[in-house]
């Protein structure tokens, strides 16, 4: 009716282009009709929409929120830091002290991930990254998070008693396929773009339960794929500018392709209700290297500050240009005229509808300041980033699209028709009560309960999801998922620093308890908020009100009872809990088609997801050095474990991991009963942390107290004794209830200081000393006597079984087996540090003090992403670090004769499509100016060069230009057949390398992150390079190794770094530039100062130049 009325007034019928454009722009995915609807619940008209209740949280606590609900992501207050980037005029990297505000965003990409997991998850991450970059007048993505909810895995090598046979429609991927391929897509995009993935969750749930119409299957055949993160933005760029009439409108990025057509509409439908053709057509494809080029252009724009040429920017996602271009100008009250055939197009056979509405990725649309347009074009050309002028803004409010090919106008309509206000949806819904049988503990033995719960993927080791993602890129990561010398993935929150000169920064965490919604939707969402808070409490945050939340809502709208539960849940969080806690929810998303239906043997089958709220918490943070981890300390004398039980002895088991593995849901789930307790808990943890009383911290969540303590034992490499006698309840309920709370470790001598603090915060009567580490490797539970005793290594074998099986299916199974044995090896002493020099002694200091900074070329090619941290390390060592793009050299703007040093940085030059570093090297070897310039540079005796990761791969392909290096290897795919990101051990060899002088014999942790790091030699060349080996991978005993994962790529003889015979050129796959500060390590020995040991490499360079 809305369209009929409007086109009747226009005196014509809509054409196919306009209808498709309207279908995308006004889909549930884009317009959130349910969240803006009027609700009638059980016959009672409600005064507030869902969105109004969500906004209520920010209206109640607006402090610290700079932008909410009006842009691609929200912006919250950050802290002052020396932001590090190249001078827009000179290219010299420098620090600029300013407020570094934080942008936050979390998206979901559920439908595409169900249909085609790898590209679905990849474009989910890519789209969310674009949302961050397209905030305000341009911003910089910084750190990511990822989450997955799926049905039962049904691993072929690890059948579980709670899993039955699978049934699903043919058109969607199986759960196993989703989890084998989807995480590779999400991680792969983050890796290639250059954003560390630092936090996440993984839940499996599928169960036959009572429903309003009888037994029904609830689960995640349509998965949840969460992609989110945080970034930074300048204060003057937070708000989009007002676009003037006549402003040029540009598309930045890749070409139009016939992919993703109808994605916005398809994702708004229940899986299985659309046609198979639409399902597959609606999935986009990814090209992270192109998006990296776009981001480099955006970075060059915001770096100029007030002269930023970008007035406004919007990413291209659902609906393609048909949604993005109108939204860009409509926000300024403008119309626009566009030329359809100016759209860069790699498929010229596409119709006007397909050109206008396809969802080809890695594109942004921008309104450019006319006076700065030529400058903007120069930036694009330097970064080799495709761009096109599509049209200009107008002041008539009309959307006009001309097609010079057909000589017509496929679109001519008022903007208000497309993006105005169609009639509001009315939701008349009712509750549908369901009776559930009570939880029964009869016949469940503690040993079997522990074994099953530790193997539930929601609880189990998630390393297979983490090592595939780069977690050290940027050099600003202070806390990733891995904890302690054994790198156990149990961190509660991720932490990043605001820059390289401060310890302040950002923290983020996640929380979700979706199965609880089957019993009590309101309890489920309160628990999700509670878990996000108990996770982020591990970071030093000044006040709970500094935390801002993203709320991502999933629901099977129109399914009996679900819409009423959705209203209850949104009210519980948005209108009640968050205002009571002083928390704002300035950003979020909804996906309300979480049901899969199909024909199975002539009958309709379905699986419906529980109502699901995924909460992500973000906050500015005072000092990353004070972030707590679950690693139990065994080096500080006698200690005790204290349980803070926010459930206050209720021990509710409903919808717990224990219930799931024994096929039960129960009746009464845990809940966040008292917001006052949560506020007191958060304040108490912050106070105790500031007093230095806390040695370790881990929140209680999935798997209950048993899992919490066992994970802490894994991280600390110790046995533990758990004593339940002070607690009220039966053993199973005490061990496996998932009430909110935490375990903290404290020196026994400090208990008299700690317990009174908890008392003062009103938590004394729910805090109990429940155990301590013990010197052997056993985990013991006592409750009126010894009720459980098992080896920590056997428990680790159970906990890591899922990750081992997933790695064996996905990666090289031999490597998977080697790593599993390593995890469970009692002889594995973990990471360590053996120093042969004093890292607190700055050998370059006398020369830096003279004030002269030698010129250093920080070299990058398109797709390289590691230049900032490389520049920061050389800047700290006393160099003048300059941003040099290969286009500067090829086009004669920069001459290597002007530099004494060259650092080739890590990343994915040309997307590694020609082999790692191969394309970059060939762009030099096959260009006379570049080849001569590099040959001359290497021949000069006063120069040095360092190649890291992709730069290492590139320089190895230039060995013909470097004297004495003809035997250097090529670098090929890792032995594991997978990208590997880890903190591993290397030993510095006694070699000619000028950069490693005085470091020989040192055995140190270092970051690696690469997919093609295995050094491959011609058979007769390996002996020739023996004297040129600068570093080797070593195992836990400090012995050179080829065993995985100590050697992450399988290089022969443990080779990690090589040098030239004169020592002036060094290449290495590990990343010293990402760990030049101690804070950048996920684990480091106590007592390290500001500089990490690898800072010596950069200081040695300055010393040699002197």
XYZ file of C-alpha atoms in Angstrom, residues 838-843:
6
model
C 70.562 -6.866 30.117
C 67.440 -5.569 28.342
C 67.285 -2.574 30.682
C 70.575 -1.326 29.223
C 69.883 0.819 26.143
C 73.053 0.451 24.086
